[in-house]
Coordinates of C-alpha atoms in Angstrom, one line a residue:
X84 CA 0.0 0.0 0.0
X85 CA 1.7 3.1 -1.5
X86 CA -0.7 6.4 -0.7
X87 CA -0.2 9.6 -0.9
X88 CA -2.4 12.8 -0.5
X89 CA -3.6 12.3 -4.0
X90 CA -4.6 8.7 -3.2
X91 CA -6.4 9.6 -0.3
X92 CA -8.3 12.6 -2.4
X93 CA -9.2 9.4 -4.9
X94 CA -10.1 7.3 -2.3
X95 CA -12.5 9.4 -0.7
X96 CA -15.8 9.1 -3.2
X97 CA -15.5 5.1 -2.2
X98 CA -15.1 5.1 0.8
X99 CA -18.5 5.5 2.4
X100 CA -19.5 2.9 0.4
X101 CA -16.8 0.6 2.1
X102 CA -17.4 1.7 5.5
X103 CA -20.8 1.6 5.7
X104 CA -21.9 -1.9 6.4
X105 CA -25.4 -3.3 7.5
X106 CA -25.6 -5.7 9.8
X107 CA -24.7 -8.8 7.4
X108 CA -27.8 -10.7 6.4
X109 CA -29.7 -10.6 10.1
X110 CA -30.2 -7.1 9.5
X111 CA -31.6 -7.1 5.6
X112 CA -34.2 -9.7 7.0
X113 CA -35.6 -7.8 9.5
X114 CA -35.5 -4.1 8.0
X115 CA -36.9 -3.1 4.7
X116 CA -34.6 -1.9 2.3
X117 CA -37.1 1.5 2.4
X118 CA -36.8 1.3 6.1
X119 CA -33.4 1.6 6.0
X120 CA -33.3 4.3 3.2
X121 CA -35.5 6.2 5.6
X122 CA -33.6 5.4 9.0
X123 CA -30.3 6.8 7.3
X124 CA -32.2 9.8 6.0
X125 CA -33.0 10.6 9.3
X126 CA -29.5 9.9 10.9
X127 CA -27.5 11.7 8.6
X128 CA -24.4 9.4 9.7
X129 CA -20.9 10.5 7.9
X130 CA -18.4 8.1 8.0
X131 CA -15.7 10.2 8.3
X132 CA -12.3 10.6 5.7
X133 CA -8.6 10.7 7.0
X134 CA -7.0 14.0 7.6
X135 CA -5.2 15.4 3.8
X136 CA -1.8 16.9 5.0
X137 CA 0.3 18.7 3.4
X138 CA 3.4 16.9 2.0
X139 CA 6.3 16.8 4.3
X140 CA 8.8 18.7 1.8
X141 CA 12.7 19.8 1.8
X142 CA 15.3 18.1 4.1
X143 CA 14.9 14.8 5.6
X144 CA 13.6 15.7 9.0
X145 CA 16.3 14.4 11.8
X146 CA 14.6 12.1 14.3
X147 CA 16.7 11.1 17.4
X148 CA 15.2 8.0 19.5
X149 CA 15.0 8.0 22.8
X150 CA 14.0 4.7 24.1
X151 CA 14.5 1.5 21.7
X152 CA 12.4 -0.7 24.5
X153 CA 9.3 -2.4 23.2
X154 CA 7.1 0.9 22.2
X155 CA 10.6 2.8 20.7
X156 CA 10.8 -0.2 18.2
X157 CA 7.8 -0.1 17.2
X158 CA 7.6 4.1 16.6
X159 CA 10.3 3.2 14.7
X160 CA 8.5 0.9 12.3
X161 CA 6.2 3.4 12.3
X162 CA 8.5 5.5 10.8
X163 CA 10.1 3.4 8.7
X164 CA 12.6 1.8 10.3
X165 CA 12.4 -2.1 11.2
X166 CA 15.5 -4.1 12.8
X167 CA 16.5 -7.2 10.8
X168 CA 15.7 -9.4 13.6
X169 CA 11.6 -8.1 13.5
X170 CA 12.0 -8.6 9.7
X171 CA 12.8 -12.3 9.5
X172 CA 10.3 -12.9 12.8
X173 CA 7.6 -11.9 10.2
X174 CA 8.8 -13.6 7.7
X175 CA 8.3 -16.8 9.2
X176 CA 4.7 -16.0 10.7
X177 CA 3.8 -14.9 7.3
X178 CA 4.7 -18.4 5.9
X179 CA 3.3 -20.2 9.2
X180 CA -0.1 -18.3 9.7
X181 CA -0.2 -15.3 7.1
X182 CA 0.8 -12.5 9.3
X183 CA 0.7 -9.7 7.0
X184 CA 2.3 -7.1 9.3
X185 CA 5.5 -7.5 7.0
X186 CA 4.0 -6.9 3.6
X187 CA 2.2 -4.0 5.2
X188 CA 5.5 -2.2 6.2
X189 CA 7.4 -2.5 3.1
X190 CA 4.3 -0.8 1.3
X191 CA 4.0 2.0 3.9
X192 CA 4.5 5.3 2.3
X193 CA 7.9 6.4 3.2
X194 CA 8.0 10.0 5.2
X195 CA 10.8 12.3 4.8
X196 CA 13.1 12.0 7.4
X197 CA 16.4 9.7 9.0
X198 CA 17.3 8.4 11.9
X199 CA 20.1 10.1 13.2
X200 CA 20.5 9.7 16.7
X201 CA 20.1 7.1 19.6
X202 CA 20.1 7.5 23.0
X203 CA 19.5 4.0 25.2
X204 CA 20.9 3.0 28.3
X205 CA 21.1 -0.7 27.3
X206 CA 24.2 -1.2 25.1
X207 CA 22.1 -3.8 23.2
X208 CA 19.1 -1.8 22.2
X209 CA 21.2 1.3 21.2
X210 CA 23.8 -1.2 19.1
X211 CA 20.9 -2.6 17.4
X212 CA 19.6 0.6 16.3
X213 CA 23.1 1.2 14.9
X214 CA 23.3 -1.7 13.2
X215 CA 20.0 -2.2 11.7
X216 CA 19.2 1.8 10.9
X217 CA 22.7 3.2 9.5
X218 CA 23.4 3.9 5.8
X219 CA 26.8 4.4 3.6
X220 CA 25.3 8.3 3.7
X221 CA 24.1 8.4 7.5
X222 CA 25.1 6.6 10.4
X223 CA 23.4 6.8 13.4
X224 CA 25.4 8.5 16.4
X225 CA 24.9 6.9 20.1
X226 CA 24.6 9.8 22.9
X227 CA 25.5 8.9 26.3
X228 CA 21.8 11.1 28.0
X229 CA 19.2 12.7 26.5
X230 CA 20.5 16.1 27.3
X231 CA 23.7 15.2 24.9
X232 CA 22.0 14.6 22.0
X233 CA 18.6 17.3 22.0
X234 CA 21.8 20.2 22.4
X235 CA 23.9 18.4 20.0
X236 CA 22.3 20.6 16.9
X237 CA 22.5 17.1 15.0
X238 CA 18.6 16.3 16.0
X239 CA 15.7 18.5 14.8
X240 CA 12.8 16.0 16.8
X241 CA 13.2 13.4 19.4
X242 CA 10.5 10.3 20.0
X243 CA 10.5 10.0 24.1
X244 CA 9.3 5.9 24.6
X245 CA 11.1 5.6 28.0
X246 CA 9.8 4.8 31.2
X247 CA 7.4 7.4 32.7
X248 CA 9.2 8.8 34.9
X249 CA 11.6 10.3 32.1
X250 CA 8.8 11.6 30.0
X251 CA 8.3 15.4 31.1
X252 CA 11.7 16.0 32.1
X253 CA 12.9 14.8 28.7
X254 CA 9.9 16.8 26.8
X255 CA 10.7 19.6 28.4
X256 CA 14.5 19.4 28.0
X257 CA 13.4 19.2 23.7
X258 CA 11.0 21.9 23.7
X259 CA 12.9 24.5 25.8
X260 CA 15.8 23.6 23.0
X261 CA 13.4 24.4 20.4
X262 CA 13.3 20.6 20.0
X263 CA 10.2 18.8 18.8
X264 CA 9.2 15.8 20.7
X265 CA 6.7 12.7 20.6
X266 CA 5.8 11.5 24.3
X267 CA 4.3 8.2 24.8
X268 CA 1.4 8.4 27.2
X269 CA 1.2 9.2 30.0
X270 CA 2.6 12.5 29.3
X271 CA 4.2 13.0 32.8
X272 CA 4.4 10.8 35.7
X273 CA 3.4 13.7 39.0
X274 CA 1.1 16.3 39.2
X275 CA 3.7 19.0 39.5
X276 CA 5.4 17.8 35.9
X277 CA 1.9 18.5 34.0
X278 CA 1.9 22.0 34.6
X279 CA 6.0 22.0 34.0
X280 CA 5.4 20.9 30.8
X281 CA 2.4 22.5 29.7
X282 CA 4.3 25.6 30.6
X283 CA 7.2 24.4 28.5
X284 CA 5.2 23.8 25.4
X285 CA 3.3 27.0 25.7
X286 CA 6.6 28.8 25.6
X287 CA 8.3 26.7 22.8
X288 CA 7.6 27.2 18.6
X289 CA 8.4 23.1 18.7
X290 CA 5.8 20.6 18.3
X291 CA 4.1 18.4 21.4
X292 CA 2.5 15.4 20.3
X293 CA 1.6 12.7 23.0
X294 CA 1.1 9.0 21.6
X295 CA -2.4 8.4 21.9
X296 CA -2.8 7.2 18.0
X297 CA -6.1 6.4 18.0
X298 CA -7.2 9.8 17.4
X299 CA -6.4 8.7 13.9
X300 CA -9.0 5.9 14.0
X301 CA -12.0 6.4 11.2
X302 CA -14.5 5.1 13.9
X303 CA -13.6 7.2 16.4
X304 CA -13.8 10.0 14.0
X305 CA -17.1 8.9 12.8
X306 CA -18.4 8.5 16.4
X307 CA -17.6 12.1 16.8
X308 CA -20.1 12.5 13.7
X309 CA -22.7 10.8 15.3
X310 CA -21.8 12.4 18.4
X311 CA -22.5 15.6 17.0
X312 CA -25.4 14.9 15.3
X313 CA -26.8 13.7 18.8
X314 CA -27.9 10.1 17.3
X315 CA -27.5 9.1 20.8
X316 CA -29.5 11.6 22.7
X317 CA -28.3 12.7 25.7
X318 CA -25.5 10.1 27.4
X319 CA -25.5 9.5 30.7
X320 CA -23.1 6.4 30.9
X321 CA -19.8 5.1 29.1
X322 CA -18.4 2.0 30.2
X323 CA -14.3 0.8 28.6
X324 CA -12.7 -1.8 29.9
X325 CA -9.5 -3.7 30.2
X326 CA -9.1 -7.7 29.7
X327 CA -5.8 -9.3 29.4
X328 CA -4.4 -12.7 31.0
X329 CA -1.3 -13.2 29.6
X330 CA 2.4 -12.7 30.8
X331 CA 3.3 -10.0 27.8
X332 CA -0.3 -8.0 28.5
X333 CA 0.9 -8.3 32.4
X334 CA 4.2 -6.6 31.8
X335 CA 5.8 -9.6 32.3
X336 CA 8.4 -8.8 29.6
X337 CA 11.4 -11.4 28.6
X338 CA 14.5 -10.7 30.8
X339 CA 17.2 -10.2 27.8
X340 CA 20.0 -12.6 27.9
X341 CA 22.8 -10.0 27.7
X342 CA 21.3 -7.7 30.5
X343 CA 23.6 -6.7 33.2
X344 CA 25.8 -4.2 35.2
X345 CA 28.2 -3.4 32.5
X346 CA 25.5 -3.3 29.6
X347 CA 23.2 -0.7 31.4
X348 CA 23.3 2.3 32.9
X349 CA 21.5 1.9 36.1
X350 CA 21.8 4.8 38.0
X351 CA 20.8 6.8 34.3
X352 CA 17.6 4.4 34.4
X353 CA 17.0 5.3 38.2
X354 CA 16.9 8.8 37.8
X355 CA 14.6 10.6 40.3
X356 CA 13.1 7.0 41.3
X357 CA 14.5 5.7 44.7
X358 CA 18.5 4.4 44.7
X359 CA 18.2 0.7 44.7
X360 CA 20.6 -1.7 43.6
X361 CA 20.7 -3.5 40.0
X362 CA 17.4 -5.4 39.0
X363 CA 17.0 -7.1 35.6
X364 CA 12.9 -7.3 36.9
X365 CA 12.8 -3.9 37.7
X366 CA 14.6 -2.8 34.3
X367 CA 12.9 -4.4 32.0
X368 CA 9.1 -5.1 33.8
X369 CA 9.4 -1.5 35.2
X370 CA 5.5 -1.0 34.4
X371 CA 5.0 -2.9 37.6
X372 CA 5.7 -0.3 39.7
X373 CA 4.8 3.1 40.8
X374 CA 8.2 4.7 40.9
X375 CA 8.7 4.3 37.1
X376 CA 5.8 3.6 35.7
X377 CA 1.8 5.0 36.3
X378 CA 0.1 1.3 36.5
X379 CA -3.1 0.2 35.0
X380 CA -4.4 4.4 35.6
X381 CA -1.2 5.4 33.8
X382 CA -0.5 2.7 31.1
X383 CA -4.3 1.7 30.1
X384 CA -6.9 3.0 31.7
X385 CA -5.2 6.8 29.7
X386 CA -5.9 5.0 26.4
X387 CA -9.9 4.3 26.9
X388 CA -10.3 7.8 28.6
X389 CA -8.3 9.6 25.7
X390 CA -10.3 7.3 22.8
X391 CA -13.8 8.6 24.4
X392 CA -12.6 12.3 25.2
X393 CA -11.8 12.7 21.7
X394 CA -15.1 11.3 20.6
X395 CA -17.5 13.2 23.5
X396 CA -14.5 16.2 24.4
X397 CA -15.9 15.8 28.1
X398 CA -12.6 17.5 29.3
X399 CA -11.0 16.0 33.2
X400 CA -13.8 14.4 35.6
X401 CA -15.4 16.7 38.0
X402 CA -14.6 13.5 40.3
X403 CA -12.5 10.5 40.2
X404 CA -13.3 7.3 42.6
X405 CA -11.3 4.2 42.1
X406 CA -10.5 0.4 44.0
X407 CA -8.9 -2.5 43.0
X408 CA -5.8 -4.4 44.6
X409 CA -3.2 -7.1 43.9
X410 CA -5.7 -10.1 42.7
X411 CA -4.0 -11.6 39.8
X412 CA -0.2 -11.4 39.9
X413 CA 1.1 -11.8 43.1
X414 CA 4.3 -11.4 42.1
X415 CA 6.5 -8.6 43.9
X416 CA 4.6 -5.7 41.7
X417 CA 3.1 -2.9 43.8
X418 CA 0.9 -1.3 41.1
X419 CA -2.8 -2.8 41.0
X420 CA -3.8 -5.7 38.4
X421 CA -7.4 -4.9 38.6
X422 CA -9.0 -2.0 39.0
X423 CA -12.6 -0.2 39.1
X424 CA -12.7 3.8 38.1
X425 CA -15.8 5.9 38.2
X426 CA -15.2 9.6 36.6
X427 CA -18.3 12.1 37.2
X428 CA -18.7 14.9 34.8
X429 CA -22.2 15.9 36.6
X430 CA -22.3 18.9 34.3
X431 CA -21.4 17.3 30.7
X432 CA -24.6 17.0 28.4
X433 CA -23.8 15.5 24.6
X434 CA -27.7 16.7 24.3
X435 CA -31.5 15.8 24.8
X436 CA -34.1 15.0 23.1
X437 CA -36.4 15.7 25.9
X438 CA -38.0 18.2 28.2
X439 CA -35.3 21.1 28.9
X440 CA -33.1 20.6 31.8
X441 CA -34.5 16.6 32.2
X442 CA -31.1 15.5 31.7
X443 CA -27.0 16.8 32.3
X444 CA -24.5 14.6 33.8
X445 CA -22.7 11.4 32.6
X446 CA -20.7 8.7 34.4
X447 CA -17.5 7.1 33.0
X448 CA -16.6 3.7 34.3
X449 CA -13.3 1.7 33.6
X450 CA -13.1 -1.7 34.7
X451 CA -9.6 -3.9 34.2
X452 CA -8.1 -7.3 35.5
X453 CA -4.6 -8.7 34.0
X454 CA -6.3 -12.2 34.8
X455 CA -8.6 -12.7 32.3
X456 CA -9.1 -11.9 28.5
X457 CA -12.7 -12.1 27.6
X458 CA -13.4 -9.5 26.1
X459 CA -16.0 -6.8 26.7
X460 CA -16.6 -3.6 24.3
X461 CA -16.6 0.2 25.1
X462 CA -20.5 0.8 24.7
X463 CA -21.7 4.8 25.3
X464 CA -25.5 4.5 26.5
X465 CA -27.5 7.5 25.3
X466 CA -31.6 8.2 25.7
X467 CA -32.1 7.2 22.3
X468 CA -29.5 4.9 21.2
X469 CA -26.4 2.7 22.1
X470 CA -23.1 2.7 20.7
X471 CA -20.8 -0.1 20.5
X472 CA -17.2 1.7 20.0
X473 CA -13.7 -0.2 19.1
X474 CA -12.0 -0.3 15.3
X475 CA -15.9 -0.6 13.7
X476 CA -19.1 0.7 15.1
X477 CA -23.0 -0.7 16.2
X478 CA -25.5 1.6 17.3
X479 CA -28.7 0.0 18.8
X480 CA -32.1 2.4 19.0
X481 CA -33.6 2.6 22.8
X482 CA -36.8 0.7 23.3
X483 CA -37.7 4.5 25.3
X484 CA -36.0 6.7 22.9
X485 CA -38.1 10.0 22.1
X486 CA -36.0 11.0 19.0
X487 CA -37.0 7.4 17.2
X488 CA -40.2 6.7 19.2
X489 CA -42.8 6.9 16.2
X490 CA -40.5 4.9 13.8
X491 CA -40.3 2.2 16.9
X492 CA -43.8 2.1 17.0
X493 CA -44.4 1.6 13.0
X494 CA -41.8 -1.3 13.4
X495 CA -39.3 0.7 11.0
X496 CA -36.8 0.5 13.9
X497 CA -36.5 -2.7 16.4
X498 CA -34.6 -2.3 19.7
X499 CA -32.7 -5.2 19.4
X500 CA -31.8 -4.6 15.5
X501 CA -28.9 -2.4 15.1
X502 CA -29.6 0.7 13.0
X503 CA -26.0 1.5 11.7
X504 CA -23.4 -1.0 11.4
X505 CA -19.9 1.0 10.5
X506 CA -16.9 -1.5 9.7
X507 CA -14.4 0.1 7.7
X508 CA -12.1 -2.9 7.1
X509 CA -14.7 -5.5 6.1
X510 CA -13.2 -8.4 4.2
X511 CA -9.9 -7.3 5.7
X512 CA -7.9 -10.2 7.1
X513 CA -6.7 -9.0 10.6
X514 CA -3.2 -11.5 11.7
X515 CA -2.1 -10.4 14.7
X516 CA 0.5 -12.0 16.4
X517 CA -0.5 -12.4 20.2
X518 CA -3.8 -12.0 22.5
X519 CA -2.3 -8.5 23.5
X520 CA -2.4 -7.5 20.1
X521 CA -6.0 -8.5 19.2
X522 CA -6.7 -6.6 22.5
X523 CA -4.9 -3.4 20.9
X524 CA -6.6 -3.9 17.5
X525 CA -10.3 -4.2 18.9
X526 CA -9.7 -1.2 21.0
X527 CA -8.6 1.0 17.4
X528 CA -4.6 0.8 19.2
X529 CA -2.9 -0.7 15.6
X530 CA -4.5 0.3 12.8
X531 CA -7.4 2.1 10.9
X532 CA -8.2 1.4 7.4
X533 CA -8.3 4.3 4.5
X534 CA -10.9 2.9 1.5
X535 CA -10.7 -0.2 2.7
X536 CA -6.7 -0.6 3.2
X537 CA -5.4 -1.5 6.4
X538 CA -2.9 1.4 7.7
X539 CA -0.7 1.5 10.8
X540 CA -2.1 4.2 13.1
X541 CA 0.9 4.9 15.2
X542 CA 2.1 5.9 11.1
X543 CA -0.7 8.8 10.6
X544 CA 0.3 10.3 14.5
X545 CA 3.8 10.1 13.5
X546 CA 3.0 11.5 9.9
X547 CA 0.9 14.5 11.5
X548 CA 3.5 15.3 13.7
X549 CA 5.9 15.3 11.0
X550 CA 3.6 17.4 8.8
X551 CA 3.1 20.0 11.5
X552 CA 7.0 20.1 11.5
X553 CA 7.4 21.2 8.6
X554 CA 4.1 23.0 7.2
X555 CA 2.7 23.9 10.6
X556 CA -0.8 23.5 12.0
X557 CA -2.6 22.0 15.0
X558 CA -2.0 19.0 16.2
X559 CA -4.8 16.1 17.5
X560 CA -3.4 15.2 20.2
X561 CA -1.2 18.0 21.4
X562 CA -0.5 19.8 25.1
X563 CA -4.4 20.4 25.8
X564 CA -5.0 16.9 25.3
X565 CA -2.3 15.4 26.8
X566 CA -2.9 17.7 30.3
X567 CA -6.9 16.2 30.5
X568 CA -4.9 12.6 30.0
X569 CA -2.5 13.1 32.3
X570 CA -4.7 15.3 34.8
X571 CA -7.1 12.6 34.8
X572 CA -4.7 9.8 35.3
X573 CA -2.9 11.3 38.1
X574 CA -6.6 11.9 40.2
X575 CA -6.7 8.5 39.4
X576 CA -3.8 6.9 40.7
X577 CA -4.4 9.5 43.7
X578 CA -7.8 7.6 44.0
X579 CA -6.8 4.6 44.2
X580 CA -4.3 5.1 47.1
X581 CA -6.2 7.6 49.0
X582 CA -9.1 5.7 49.1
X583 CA -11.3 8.7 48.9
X584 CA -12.5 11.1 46.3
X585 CA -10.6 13.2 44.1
X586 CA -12.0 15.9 43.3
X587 CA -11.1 18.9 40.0
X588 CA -11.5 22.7 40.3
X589 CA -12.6 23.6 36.5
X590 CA -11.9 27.0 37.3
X591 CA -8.6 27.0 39.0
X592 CA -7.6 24.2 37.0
X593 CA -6.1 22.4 39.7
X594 CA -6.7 19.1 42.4
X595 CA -8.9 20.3 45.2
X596 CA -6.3 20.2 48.0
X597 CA -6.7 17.6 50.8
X598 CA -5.1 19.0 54.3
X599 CA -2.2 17.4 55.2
X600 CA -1.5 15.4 51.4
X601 CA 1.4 15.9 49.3
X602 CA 0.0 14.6 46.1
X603 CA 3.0 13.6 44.6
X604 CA 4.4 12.0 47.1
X605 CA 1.4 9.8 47.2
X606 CA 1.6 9.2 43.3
X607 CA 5.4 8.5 43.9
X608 CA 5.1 6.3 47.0
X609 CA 5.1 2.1 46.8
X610 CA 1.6 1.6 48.6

């Protein structure tokens, strides 16, 4: 797959067509094709088009990667860039079960830039990226800190896929060097480092983006549609969750072979985390714990809240309640394997469709355990309708609904007959390698499709970033967005350990203080 902004133009005139999908055969028995004519009349449903940027001209853009763990190697297949070791890996799953991830890199456009830089405190990662990324006409340097190599004038971005605990002071460190930067989520790992770094990017001309790719999902962008066409009425509960029983979706992460005093930098890794003394577990499975990594709030829960709050915009919960415990994985971890979130936004209103001032308010749950994978959808529960919400789209009508009350009653609309059925990869063959990675791909995490073609997600962020590089323009998921995500995981985190409420001032924008609390020395402390 080869597009390009002209390809994309092309593509648009077919692509409703594509995305559109009834509900195969159950629905074209039980609805007329009239009936249907008529329901879509009156819901006036978009599927929406990917963004047409501008081409990212002149000079190859110089990316330096900070971070070639797990999430740095793949931003930098996003980019372009695959190791020879990932290559012949899906080489043989293509031959053994048709993994197509492989065939779909190669024909990834290619975007204007090099790798020109790495900085990695494992002597392994940063010789691979060496190896595997250097050409005759540009070899990769190694920098010793992140510091060396944003003021070395020989990088004009940075990615940031490091533990949390490095992400704002690394982002700020770019952007008050006039040095663009791409932050995984979460965007900071204390309360105090949000405001640093919004602060940071308000003053800089650089570009913020924080990874939260979905935003380039079509569904999600044609659930804003619907959103705003209030198809749903007024919605007064979302419920995401979080299923994963495996080792990989419990952070339990291999232990490389080579790993040891002499091939990493520990103290570099430790940075403002406790001094402890070398430990391969906490290196590489660093997720597991609060003083490098955010837990389920940080690492998860931040994806589901940002996929709905750039489909409803409901900005940080009003309040943040939260339990959970050690239930699963008993295993020296001190961050919670399942947990149970309610956000309160008592004043949000998507709209109604009935008497004035009859409804306002809307309750966000997130539900997660590392011990089991069944998996359960993100559904949005309106007045009038139901959505289902991951890579493709169902919306349900409400047996009570006022907006589609006479068309229930004529039997042009059934309760229990979806109405709208979007799936824009139909007839798409979706290999994915592990159950982690289906759990990514239903939530929208891997891919999207563009009339009909399956495209790497984490690809368009990169590629809008890159554009706004270079032409300019506003980004999706830039400083505003990234403070709600990590404002909201942070009340979070402070929920769960407090045991209490958490509650946010819209108007002074801050945590309504608790006498006698520090909260980031809760955030940062092991219980």
């Amino acid at each position: 797959m080869k597009w390009t902004r002209r390809d994309i133009l092309k593509g648009l005139g077919g692509l409703p067509i594509l995305g559109t999908v009834w509900w195969a055969g159950t629905a074209n028995a039980l609805i007329k094709s009239k009936d249907r004519s008529e329901i879509l009349e009156q819901l006036q449903i978009e599927p929406s088009l990917p963004s047409a940027l501008p081409e990212i001209g002149g000079e190859p853009i110089r990316i330096g990667i900070i971070g070639f763990g797990i999430r740095g190697e793949q931003l930098c297949r996003a980019l372009g860039f695959a190791t020879k070791e990932w290559i012949e890996q899906m080489k043989e799953e293509e031959r053994l079960n048709g993994n197509t991830q492989l065939r779909e890199f190669l024909d990834q456009e290619k975007l204007n830039l090099k790798i020109t830089g790495v900085c990695d405190i494992f002597d392994v990662r940063a010789e691979n990226v060496i190896a595997s990324f250097s050409t005759p006409e540009n070899k990769v340097k190694r920098f010793s800190t992140h510091q060396e190599m944003i003021r070395s004038g020989e990088v004009d971005a940075v990615i940031i896929a490091t533990p949390d605990h490095w992400h704002a002071p690394m982002a700020i460190e770019a952007l008050n060097n006039g040095v663009h930067a791409y932050v995984e989520k979460p965007m900071t790992h204390t309360v105090e480092e949000t405001y640093s770094l919004r602060e940071a990017a308000k003053n800089s001309k650089a570009h913020l983006m924080v990874g939260h790719q979905h935003r380039q999902t079509l569904s999600f962008k044609t659930a804003s549609d619907i959103i705003d066409k209030k198809v749903l009425g007024h919605v007064s509960v979302v419920q995401t969750f979080t299923n994963r029983n495996d080792d990989n979706g419990a952070w339990n992460y291999d232990i490389h072979e080579k790993a040891s005093e002499q091939t990493i930098d520990w103290d570099l890794f430790l940075g403002s985390a406790p001094k402890i003394p070398f430990n391969k577990n906490h290196f590489f499975r660093w997720r597991k714990w609060w003083a490098y990594g955010s837990g389920l709030s940080g690492d998860l829960l931040t994806h589901d809240y940002d996929r709905l709050n750039c489909v409803l915009n409901m900005g940080i919960p009003k309040y943040i309640t939260a339990s959970g415990g050690i239930y699963t994985h008993n295993d020296g971890r001190n961050v919670p394997d399942v947990l149970q979130v309610n956000m309160d936004f008592p004043d949000f209103s998507t709209g109604s469709t009935q008497v004035k001032g009859k409804e306002k308010g809307m309750t966000f749950t997130y539900n997660a355990t590392l011990g089991n994978g069944f998996n359960r959808p993100t559904i949005l529960m309106g007045h009038d309708a139901s959505m289902e919400l991951g890579n493709n789209l169902t919306i349900w009508p409400d047996g009570g609904s006022t907006k589609y009350a006479e068309m229930i009653e004529e039997g042009k609309m059934k309760p229990n007959v979806p109405i709208y059925h979007y799936n824009p990869g139909a007839n798409v063959p979706d290999a994915v390698s592990s159950a982690t990675s289906q759990y990514f791909a239903d939530k929208g995490l891997m891919w999207t499709y563009i009339d009909g073609v399956r495209v790497n997600s984490t690809y368009l962020h990169l590629r809008e970033w890159l554009s706004a590089i270079r032409n300019g323009g506003t980004l999706s998921c830039g400083i505003k967005e990234g403070f709600d995500e990590a404002i909201t995981a942070h009340m979070t985190g402070l929920a769960y350990k407090l045991g209490r409420r958490i509650e946010w001032d819209h108007q002074e924008e801050r945590i309504v203080p608790i006498e006698g609390i520090n909260f980031d020395e809760i955030l940062l402390s092991s219980v």
